Every structure is written in structure tokens, then in C-alpha cells.
mmCIF file of C-alpha atoms in Angstrom:
data_model
loop_
_atom_site.group_PDB
_atom_site.id
_atom_site.type_symbol
_atom_site.label_atom_id
_atom_site.label_comp_id
_atom_site.label_asym_id
_atom_site.label_seq_id
_atom_site.Cartn_x
_atom_site.Cartn_y
_atom_site.Cartn_z
ATOM 1 C CA MET A 1 -6.784 9.254 -9.327
ATOM 2 C CA LYS A 2 -8.100 6.455 -11.498
ATOM 3 C CA GLY A 3 -8.428 2.842 -10.502
ATOM 4 C CA ILE A 4 -10.767 -0.107 -10.471
ATOM 5 C CA ILE A 5 -12.178 1.133 -7.181
ATOM 6 C CA SER A 6 -11.144 4.121 -5.118
ATOM 7 C CA THR A 7 -11.833 5.907 -1.891
ATOM 8 C CA GLU A 8 -10.741 8.952 0.038
ATOM 9 C CA ILE A 9 -10.728 9.974 3.653
ATOM 10 C CA GLU A 10 -10.011 13.268 5.351
ATOM 11 C CA ILE A 11 -7.914 13.461 8.504
ATOM 12 C CA VAL A 12 -6.482 16.224 10.639
ATOM 13 C CA ILE A 13 -2.773 15.807 11.378
ATOM 14 C CA PRO A 14 -2.602 15.125 15.139
ATOM 15 C CA PHE A 15 0.061 16.483 17.480
ATOM 16 C CA HIS A 16 1.557 13.031 18.114
ATOM 17 C CA ASP A 17 2.348 12.666 14.376
ATOM 18 C CA VAL A 18 4.636 15.708 14.157
ATOM 19 C CA ASP A 19 8.200 16.447 15.180
ATOM 20 C CA SER A 20 9.409 19.348 17.359
ATOM 21 C CA MET A 21 9.101 21.715 14.374
ATOM 22 C CA GLY A 22 5.435 20.784 13.835
ATOM 23 C CA ILE A 23 6.136 18.856 10.616
ATOM 24 C CA THR A 24 4.626 15.407 10.070
ATOM 25 C CA TRP A 25 7.211 12.680 10.611
ATOM 26 C CA HIS A 26 7.758 10.900 7.279
ATOM 27 C CA GLY A 27 6.936 7.407 8.583
ATOM 28 C CA ASN A 28 3.387 8.431 9.476
ATOM 29 C CA TYR A 29 2.436 8.649 5.812
ATOM 30 C CA LEU A 30 2.545 4.849 5.640
ATOM 31 C CA ARG A 31 -0.003 4.773 8.465
ATOM 32 C CA TYR A 32 -2.168 7.232 6.519
ATOM 33 C CA PHE A 33 -1.924 4.917 3.503
ATOM 34 C CA GLU A 34 -3.059 2.072 5.779
ATOM 35 C CA ILE A 35 -6.117 4.026 6.955
ATOM 36 C CA ALA A 36 -7.208 4.579 3.346
ATOM 37 C CA ARG A 37 -6.333 0.982 2.360
ATOM 38 C CA CYS A 38 -8.541 -0.403 5.159
ATOM 39 C CA GLN A 39 -11.452 1.745 4.013
ATOM 40 C CA LEU A 40 -10.864 0.642 0.412
ATOM 41 C CA LEU A 41 -10.792 -3.064 1.309
ATOM 42 C CA ASP A 42 -13.913 -2.667 3.454
ATOM 43 C CA LEU A 43 -15.704 -1.297 0.371
ATOM 44 C CA ILE A 44 -15.211 -4.612 -1.385
ATOM 45 C CA ASP A 45 -16.055 -6.598 1.756
ATOM 46 C CA TYR A 46 -12.511 -7.929 2.023
ATOM 47 C CA GLY A 47 -11.033 -6.182 5.043
ATOM 48 C CA TYR A 48 -8.355 -7.842 7.136
ATOM 49 C CA ARG A 49 -10.798 -10.031 9.095
ATOM 50 C CA ALA A 50 -12.383 -11.249 5.835
ATOM 51 C CA MET A 51 -8.914 -11.950 4.425
ATOM 52 C CA GLN A 52 -8.044 -14.020 7.460
ATOM 53 C CA ALA A 53 -11.361 -15.866 7.320
ATOM 54 C CA SER A 54 -10.750 -16.682 3.644
ATOM 55 C CA GLY A 55 -7.409 -18.325 4.521
ATOM 56 C CA TYR A 56 -5.111 -15.735 2.942
ATOM 57 C CA SER A 57 -2.812 -13.087 4.311
ATOM 58 C CA TRP A 58 -1.757 -10.209 2.077
ATOM 59 C CA PRO A 59 1.614 -8.870 3.239
ATOM 60 C CA ILE A 60 3.083 -5.811 1.605
ATOM 61 C CA VAL A 61 5.954 -6.995 -0.595
ATOM 62 C CA ASP A 62 6.879 -3.639 -2.105
ATOM 63 C CA LEU A 63 6.146 0.013 -1.496
ATOM 64 C CA GLN A 64 7.169 3.332 -2.894
ATOM 65 C CA ILE A 65 6.617 6.769 -1.444
ATOM 66 C CA LYS A 66 7.536 10.217 -2.715
ATOM 67 C CA TYR A 67 7.419 13.221 -0.449
ATOM 68 C CA VAL A 68 6.451 16.304 -2.438
ATOM 69 C CA GLN A 69 5.984 18.765 0.413
ATOM 70 C CA SER A 70 5.412 18.727 4.173
ATOM 71 C CA SER A 71 2.231 18.587 6.171
ATOM 72 C CA THR A 72 1.913 20.123 9.611
ATOM 73 C CA PHE A 73 0.088 19.862 12.921
ATOM 74 C CA GLU A 74 -3.682 20.440 12.577
ATOM 75 C CA GLN A 75 -3.542 20.520 8.777
ATOM 76 C CA LYS A 76 -6.521 18.869 7.092
ATOM 77 C CA VAL A 77 -5.438 16.363 4.471
ATOM 78 C CA ILE A 78 -7.233 14.019 2.113
ATOM 79 C CA ILE A 79 -5.832 10.539 1.616
ATOM 80 C CA LYS A 80 -6.877 8.893 -1.651
ATOM 81 C CA ALA A 81 -6.406 5.211 -2.433
ATOM 82 C CA ALA A 82 -7.189 3.312 -5.634
ATOM 83 C CA ILE A 83 -6.773 -0.319 -6.647
ATOM 84 C CA VAL A 84 -4.925 -0.294 -9.971
ATOM 85 C CA GLU A 85 -3.911 -3.981 -10.266
ATOM 86 C CA TRP A 86 -5.521 -7.073 -8.797
ATOM 87 C CA GLU A 87 -5.097 -10.124 -11.029
ATOM 88 C CA ASN A 88 -1.675 -11.398 -9.877
ATOM 89 C CA ARG A 89 -0.988 -8.996 -7.055
ATOM 90 C CA LEU A 90 -2.778 -6.139 -5.351
ATOM 91 C CA LYS A 91 -1.372 -2.727 -6.219
ATOM 92 C CA ILE A 92 -2.873 0.324 -4.580
ATOM 93 C CA ASN A 93 -1.906 3.892 -5.500
ATOM 94 C CA TYR A 94 -2.114 6.658 -2.889
ATOM 95 C CA GLN A 95 -2.104 10.419 -2.789
ATOM 96 C CA VAL A 96 -2.123 12.720 0.208
ATOM 97 C CA LEU A 97 -3.490 16.169 -0.648
ATOM 98 C CA ASP A 98 -4.009 19.360 1.299
ATOM 99 C CA ALA A 99 -7.775 19.474 1.912
ATOM 100 C CA VAL A 100 -8.008 23.206 1.180
ATOM 101 C CA THR A 101 -5.611 23.807 -1.724
ATOM 102 C CA LYS A 102 -5.749 20.243 -3.158
ATOM 103 C CA LYS A 103 -1.954 20.413 -3.609
ATOM 104 C CA ARG A 104 -0.207 17.061 -3.482
ATOM 105 C CA ILE A 105 1.808 16.415 -0.341
ATOM 106 C CA THR A 106 2.806 12.786 -0.843
ATOM 107 C CA LYS A 107 2.178 10.004 -3.332
ATOM 108 C CA GLY A 108 3.069 6.344 -3.479
ATOM 109 C CA TYR A 109 1.917 2.790 -3.857
ATOM 110 C CA THR A 110 1.904 -0.533 -2.071
ATOM 111 C CA ILE A 111 2.003 -3.994 -3.604
ATOM 112 C CA GLN A 112 0.551 -6.896 -1.679
ATOM 113 C CA ALA A 113 0.710 -10.567 -2.586
ATOM 114 C CA ALA A 114 -1.613 -13.282 -1.368
ATOM 115 C CA VAL A 115 -0.115 -15.976 0.847
ATOM 116 C CA ASP A 116 -1.988 -19.179 1.643
ATOM 117 C CA MET A 117 -2.078 -19.162 5.448
ATOM 118 C CA GLN A 118 -2.139 -22.946 5.684
ATOM 119 C CA THR A 119 0.856 -23.689 3.465
ATOM 120 C CA GLN A 120 2.601 -20.281 3.785
ATOM 121 C CA GLU A 121 3.062 -20.371 -0.001
ATOM 122 C CA LEU A 122 2.923 -17.275 -2.141
ATOM 123 C CA CYS A 123 0.031 -17.274 -4.612
ATOM 124 C CA PHE A 124 1.048 -16.202 -8.106
ATOM 125 C CA VAL A 125 -2.593 -15.681 -9.090
ATOM 126 C CA THR A 126 -5.021 -13.692 -6.982
ATOM 127 C CA PRO A 127 -7.234 -16.086 -4.979
ATOM 128 C CA GLU A 128 -10.695 -16.741 -6.363
ATOM 129 C CA VAL A 129 -12.425 -15.245 -3.313
ATOM 130 C CA PHE A 130 -10.838 -11.854 -3.996
ATOM 131 C CA GLN A 131 -11.328 -12.086 -7.763
ATOM 132 C CA HIS A 132 -15.034 -12.739 -7.207
ATOM 133 C CA LYS A 133 -15.431 -9.610 -5.074
ATOM 134 C CA ILE A 134 -13.617 -7.350 -7.558
ATOM 135 C CA VAL A 135 -15.350 -8.757 -10.655
ATOM 136 C CA LYS A 136 -18.712 -8.331 -8.943
ATOM 137 C CA LEU A 137 -17.986 -4.641 -8.355
ATOM 138 C CA VAL A 138 -16.602 -4.073 -11.849
ATOM 139 C CA ASP A 139 -19.683 -5.759 -13.376
ATOM 140 C CA ALA A 140 -22.026 -3.703 -11.186
ATOM 141 C CA ASN A 141 -20.158 -0.550 -12.164
ATOM 142 C CA ASP A 142 -20.358 -1.400 -15.872
ATOM 143 C CA GLN A 143 -24.111 -2.027 -15.626
ATOM 144 C CA SER A 144 -24.995 1.044 -13.614
ATOM 145 C CA SER A 145 -22.188 3.402 -14.703
ATOM 146 C CA ALA A 146 -22.143 4.536 -11.094
ATOM 147 C CA SER A 147 -18.928 5.513 -9.395
ATOM 148 C CA LEU A 148 -17.441 3.070 -6.933
ATOM 149 C CA THR A 149 -15.996 5.961 -4.962
ATOM 150 C CA PRO A 150 -17.791 6.387 -1.623
ATOM 151 C CA THR A 151 -18.457 9.649 0.100
ATOM 152 C CA THR A 152 -15.571 11.023 2.076
ATOM 153 C CA GLY A 153 -15.115 9.457 5.484
ATOM 154 C CA SER A 154 -13.632 11.130 8.512
ATOM 155 C CA HIS A 155 -10.817 9.985 10.755
ATOM 156 C CA LYS A 156 -9.474 12.212 13.497
#
């Protein structure tokens, strides 16, 4: 999955995320997206606390999810997230893959827009504080040709 910056995290589907047939309830995939999104934003030093401190909230204004196949209790899955747009809005693409077979289980995206917390006005251009963090990473990546993808984390 290509993007400006990406990450992945492996989780094991817990019992409380499945229905009586042992299949992951569909709404939990949004929570899995959130886990990967938090890790991704932490990579650029702009997690939710940093957002708040900078004076902007970033509510999700649109999302799309496609369920390709089911996941089940105790299945190991990899959640991938990648920033694909950032200049006027923040668009993050996601994939949930089986950790063993690498088959896609779910895919989707979220779109977030910056809102000035003081005025409650939507920002039609990404705030400078966020632009600075992304440009810094893109420039560092161009200079070093190193991947911005971290090693796989773990969340159980």
C-alpha cells in the first residue's frame, strides 16, 4: 500500500470483538482502522494530544469500508494505514490482511478535515503545523531514500 507515510500493526482478534458465531462484528474494523491511524499520526508527531495542543481537531467527515471476507476469534491480522492526501484534507487508506496468508479481509479509507477549535470553522487548507510535519518527513525521505514505514507494532 503506497502513501506519503505508512505503518502497519498486527493484532489478534479478541473474543469480545466477535459475534456468537466467532466472526468479527463489522463495526470493529473501524476501531482497527483507528488503532493504525493513531500509530501513523504518532509517527509524524501529530497524535491526538498534539492536534489538540496545536488548536485543531480533525473529525472524520467521510469514510468508506469494503468487507472482502470475515475474520474470526484469535485470528492474527495486520492493519495497514497510509496517508495518501494531506494538502486540503487528510485521507488515510487502510487494509486489514490475514497475517499468515496475506489475503485481504477489509479495505477502506477515512477523510478528516481540520477544524479550528477556537472558531469551530472548517479549514479548507491543511494547517501549517501539520504541513510542516509532513513536509519535513517527505524531505527527509527524499534525502535518505529510507522508508518511512516503521517496524510492525503489536496490539493485543
